[in-house]
Amino acid sequence: MGNCMQTLSETVTLLASDDTWIEGAAIQQLHTSAALPGMARVAGMPDLHPGRGYPVGAAFFAVGHVYPALIGGDIGCGMALWRTDLAVGKLSADKLDKRLGNLDGPLDEDWRERVAALALPASGFDSALGTIGGGNHFAELQRVDRIYDTERGAALALDPKRLLLLVHSGSRGLGQAILREQVDRHGHAGLLEDSADCAAYLARHDAGLRFAEANRLLIARRMLERLRADGEALLDVNHNLVSPARIGGVDGWLHRKGATPADAGLVAIPGSRGDFTYLVEPLPSELSLLSLAHGAGRKWMRSECKDRLSRRFSPAQLARTRLGGQVICQDRQLIYEEAPEAYKPVDSIVDTLVQAGLVRPLARLAPVLTYKTRGECC
């Protein structure tokens, strides 16, 4: 593990190398979370950054309690990676952009049967299915830049001549409604695991997970249909969720907020829209609470990004990246908030995970076209 797994207290660990930049406020939030009743262990990932009361990029293991506020309002937020049959270089980014059109609006009537076939519980948020949303959510066409494990790459049919599609989205307004209901009734207090309130939350939480997974599926299929392409899912992993787990021989509840499960197969760890994405094989460890970083992690607050960058870059300049990618984002505020400069370098995150013996990199993917929004974020 080298020096990457730092013990901050009896119950708090931080996965970070000596040169990993971690904001002090995020570490303080780790300690605050560790003081919650029933909290047995807390682990911060190398992409750790401050959230609204609780840190993002962390896992929390509680005994006898479930904490909806730790999961937050985007239950089931996660990543899905698809192989496609789109040839690299056959269509320019501008032509791909034109084919995609606007993905911000609801699915049309032609999708009714396909949505019904998913048999989702009634939610009142069906109009959001197939849409990406705001914030750090995106869908990105990528090319294979490097394959580290040729045998596994061949088994996964990774082809440098074909594009991949990475979708990052969650439960949209449904997750926020579930959280709001909990906060209105209980504040940020935890729920006793054997209570009726806990059972009710877990049922709604699981419905949120299903909604989020269906949403990513529909986003991918919608994009492939617009691009006149076929595709196949390689992985779909949630990184905002709570699930039963056994850690250190103790049964409890493992909460993940911006932390990718290390016990659910292959995962994608993306950087900013101007950085690489790594496809990795997890090597699960209880030291990191069976969790990994879910991305590069912010280093700037959203509120300060435009002031920092607007004198240096126009929105048009930010729509082109150093790796040759193109960004679709017509929300002027969002394109600054999500600028590559606002994020840590993803190489530093993955290197830390490798040094800690938690992942094996399989491939590195480079962005070709990143879809954020064509208008104001919903």
mmCIF file of C-alpha atoms in Angstrom, residues 61-199:
data_model
loop_
_atom_site.group_PDB
_atom_site.id
_atom_site.type_symbol
_atom_site.label_atom_id
_atom_site.label_comp_id
_atom_site.label_asym_id
_atom_site.label_seq_id
_atom_site.Cartn_x
_atom_site.Cartn_y
_atom_site.Cartn_z
ATOM 1 C CA PHE A 61 -19.714 2.060 6.860
ATOM 2 C CA ALA A 62 -22.398 2.349 9.529
ATOM 3 C CA VAL A 63 -23.759 -0.321 11.867
ATOM 4 C CA GLY A 64 -27.452 -0.294 12.703
ATOM 5 C CA HIS A 65 -28.096 2.963 10.841
ATOM 6 C CA VAL A 66 -28.809 4.143 7.301
ATOM 7 C CA TYR A 67 -28.071 7.785 6.425
ATOM 8 C CA PRO A 68 -30.004 9.083 3.382
ATOM 9 C CA ALA A 69 -28.211 12.439 3.591
ATOM 10 C CA LEU A 70 -24.870 10.723 2.986
ATOM 11 C CA ILE A 71 -26.142 9.407 -0.355
ATOM 12 C CA GLY A 72 -27.591 12.774 -1.300
ATOM 13 C CA GLY A 73 -30.090 13.733 -3.958
ATOM 14 C CA ASP A 74 -28.710 11.860 -6.948
ATOM 15 C CA ILE A 75 -29.360 8.276 -5.928
ATOM 16 C CA GLY A 76 -27.909 5.877 -8.475
ATOM 17 C CA CYS A 77 -25.652 8.389 -10.170
ATOM 18 C CA GLY A 78 -23.086 6.315 -12.014
ATOM 19 C CA MET A 79 -21.311 5.387 -15.222
ATOM 20 C CA ALA A 80 -22.176 3.149 -18.143
ATOM 21 C CA LEU A 81 -19.610 2.327 -20.840
ATOM 22 C CA TRP A 82 -20.700 1.013 -24.256
ATOM 23 C CA ARG A 83 -18.805 -0.378 -27.224
ATOM 24 C CA THR A 84 -20.101 0.999 -30.524
ATOM 25 C CA ASP A 85 -19.573 0.144 -34.168
ATOM 26 C CA LEU A 86 -18.801 3.775 -35.047
ATOM 27 C CA ALA A 87 -15.489 3.983 -36.861
ATOM 28 C CA VAL A 88 -12.915 6.392 -35.437
ATOM 29 C CA GLY A 89 -12.383 9.255 -37.875
ATOM 30 C CA LYS A 90 -15.176 8.290 -40.253
ATOM 31 C CA LEU A 91 -17.284 11.207 -39.048
ATOM 32 C CA SER A 92 -15.825 14.463 -37.764
ATOM 33 C CA ALA A 93 -16.860 15.770 -34.355
ATOM 34 C CA ASP A 94 -18.937 18.416 -36.131
ATOM 35 C CA LYS A 95 -20.837 15.755 -38.099
ATOM 36 C CA LEU A 96 -21.353 13.647 -34.978
ATOM 37 C CA ASP A 97 -22.631 16.780 -33.228
ATOM 38 C CA LYS A 98 -25.088 17.453 -36.050
ATOM 39 C CA ARG A 99 -26.435 13.892 -35.960
ATOM 40 C CA LEU A 100 -26.951 13.988 -32.202
ATOM 41 C CA GLY A 101 -29.068 17.119 -32.233
ATOM 42 C CA ASN A 102 -30.710 18.133 -28.955
ATOM 43 C CA LEU A 103 -30.823 15.481 -26.216
ATOM 44 C CA ASP A 104 -32.155 17.742 -23.458
ATOM 45 C CA GLY A 105 -35.874 17.218 -24.092
ATOM 46 C CA PRO A 106 -37.998 14.200 -23.130
ATOM 47 C CA LEU A 107 -38.190 11.088 -25.281
ATOM 48 C CA ASP A 108 -40.906 11.199 -27.910
ATOM 49 C CA GLU A 109 -43.841 8.812 -28.315
ATOM 50 C CA ASP A 110 -41.766 6.392 -30.405
ATOM 51 C CA TRP A 111 -40.026 5.386 -27.161
ATOM 52 C CA ARG A 112 -43.187 4.622 -25.188
ATOM 53 C CA GLU A 113 -43.055 0.836 -25.642
ATOM 54 C CA ARG A 114 -39.323 0.628 -24.964
ATOM 55 C CA VAL A 115 -39.721 2.581 -21.731
ATOM 56 C CA ALA A 116 -42.711 0.457 -20.702
ATOM 57 C CA ALA A 117 -40.678 -2.716 -21.286
ATOM 58 C CA LEU A 118 -38.303 -1.622 -18.505
ATOM 59 C CA ALA A 119 -41.195 -2.008 -16.020
ATOM 60 C CA LEU A 120 -40.035 0.827 -13.777
ATOM 61 C CA PRO A 121 -42.038 1.665 -10.635
ATOM 62 C CA ALA A 122 -44.280 4.717 -11.019
ATOM 63 C CA SER A 123 -42.266 7.802 -10.102
ATOM 64 C CA GLY A 124 -43.789 10.895 -11.657
ATOM 65 C CA PHE A 125 -40.454 11.639 -13.298
ATOM 66 C CA ASP A 126 -40.739 9.630 -16.498
ATOM 67 C CA SER A 127 -40.275 12.762 -18.618
ATOM 68 C CA ALA A 128 -36.656 12.925 -17.412
ATOM 69 C CA LEU A 129 -35.798 9.430 -18.680
ATOM 70 C CA GLY A 130 -33.246 9.517 -21.468
ATOM 71 C CA THR A 131 -31.896 12.938 -20.460
ATOM 72 C CA ILE A 132 -28.458 13.673 -19.040
ATOM 73 C CA GLY A 133 -29.127 16.589 -16.715
ATOM 74 C CA GLY A 134 -26.825 19.298 -15.430
ATOM 75 C CA GLY A 135 -23.874 19.558 -13.097
ATOM 76 C CA ASN A 136 -21.044 17.156 -13.862
ATOM 77 C CA HIS A 137 -23.224 14.746 -15.848
ATOM 78 C CA PHE A 138 -22.281 14.067 -19.460
ATOM 79 C CA ALA A 139 -22.253 11.587 -22.307
ATOM 80 C CA GLU A 140 -19.001 11.230 -24.221
ATOM 81 C CA LEU A 141 -17.829 9.482 -27.356
ATOM 82 C CA GLN A 142 -14.299 8.223 -26.788
ATOM 83 C CA ARG A 143 -11.509 6.521 -28.684
ATOM 84 C CA VAL A 144 -9.097 3.928 -27.331
ATOM 85 C CA ASP A 145 -5.851 5.799 -26.726
ATOM 86 C CA ARG A 146 -3.834 2.991 -25.124
ATOM 87 C CA ILE A 147 -4.356 -0.634 -24.106
ATOM 88 C CA TYR A 148 -2.292 -1.749 -21.106
ATOM 89 C CA ASP A 149 -3.452 -5.378 -20.997
ATOM 90 C CA THR A 150 -3.699 -6.728 -24.540
ATOM 91 C CA GLU A 151 -5.188 -10.056 -23.451
ATOM 92 C CA ARG A 152 -7.997 -8.454 -21.471
ATOM 93 C CA GLY A 153 -8.434 -5.805 -24.139
ATOM 94 C CA ALA A 154 -8.980 -8.502 -26.741
ATOM 95 C CA ALA A 155 -11.428 -10.334 -24.455
ATOM 96 C CA LEU A 156 -13.399 -7.102 -24.058
ATOM 97 C CA ALA A 157 -13.246 -6.472 -27.819
ATOM 98 C CA LEU A 158 -11.650 -3.068 -27.298
ATOM 99 C CA ASP A 159 -10.881 -1.791 -30.767
ATOM 100 C CA PRO A 160 -8.787 1.364 -31.398
ATOM 101 C CA LYS A 161 -10.707 1.691 -34.674
ATOM 102 C CA ARG A 162 -14.126 1.926 -32.959
ATOM 103 C CA LEU A 163 -15.567 4.571 -30.650
ATOM 104 C CA LEU A 164 -16.875 3.915 -27.160
ATOM 105 C CA LEU A 165 -19.663 5.783 -25.385
ATOM 106 C CA LEU A 166 -19.462 6.746 -21.700
ATOM 107 C CA VAL A 167 -22.673 7.926 -20.014
ATOM 108 C CA HIS A 168 -22.580 9.631 -16.607
ATOM 109 C CA SER A 169 -26.009 10.393 -15.164
ATOM 110 C CA GLY A 170 -28.351 9.416 -12.360
ATOM 111 C CA SER A 171 -31.926 9.509 -11.102
ATOM 112 C CA ARG A 172 -32.553 13.116 -12.109
ATOM 113 C CA GLY A 173 -35.387 14.776 -10.152
ATOM 114 C CA LEU A 174 -36.522 11.511 -8.569
ATOM 115 C CA GLY A 175 -33.479 11.184 -6.323
ATOM 116 C CA GLN A 176 -33.817 14.778 -5.202
ATOM 117 C CA ALA A 177 -37.493 14.224 -4.349
ATOM 118 C CA ILE A 178 -36.594 11.150 -2.268
ATOM 119 C CA LEU A 179 -33.942 13.082 -0.355
ATOM 120 C CA ARG A 180 -36.237 16.059 0.187
ATOM 121 C CA GLU A 181 -38.890 13.782 1.679
ATOM 122 C CA GLN A 182 -36.326 12.351 4.106
ATOM 123 C CA VAL A 183 -34.905 15.727 5.127
ATOM 124 C CA ASP A 184 -38.384 17.188 5.651
ATOM 125 C CA ARG A 185 -39.292 14.285 7.955
ATOM 126 C CA HIS A 186 -36.011 13.475 9.680
ATOM 127 C CA GLY A 187 -33.498 16.200 8.941
ATOM 128 C CA HIS A 188 -30.046 14.655 8.495
ATOM 129 C CA ALA A 189 -30.572 12.082 11.219
ATOM 130 C CA GLY A 190 -29.936 8.442 10.438
ATOM 131 C CA LEU A 191 -32.655 5.808 10.277
ATOM 132 C CA LEU A 192 -32.532 2.761 12.539
ATOM 133 C CA GLU A 193 -32.088 -0.256 10.278
ATOM 134 C CA ASP A 194 -35.055 -2.191 11.695
ATOM 135 C CA SER A 195 -37.492 0.743 11.547
ATOM 136 C CA ALA A 196 -40.419 1.183 9.173
ATOM 137 C CA ASP A 197 -38.967 4.524 8.058
ATOM 138 C CA CYS A 198 -35.728 2.803 7.047
ATOM 139 C CA ALA A 199 -37.558 0.100 5.112
#
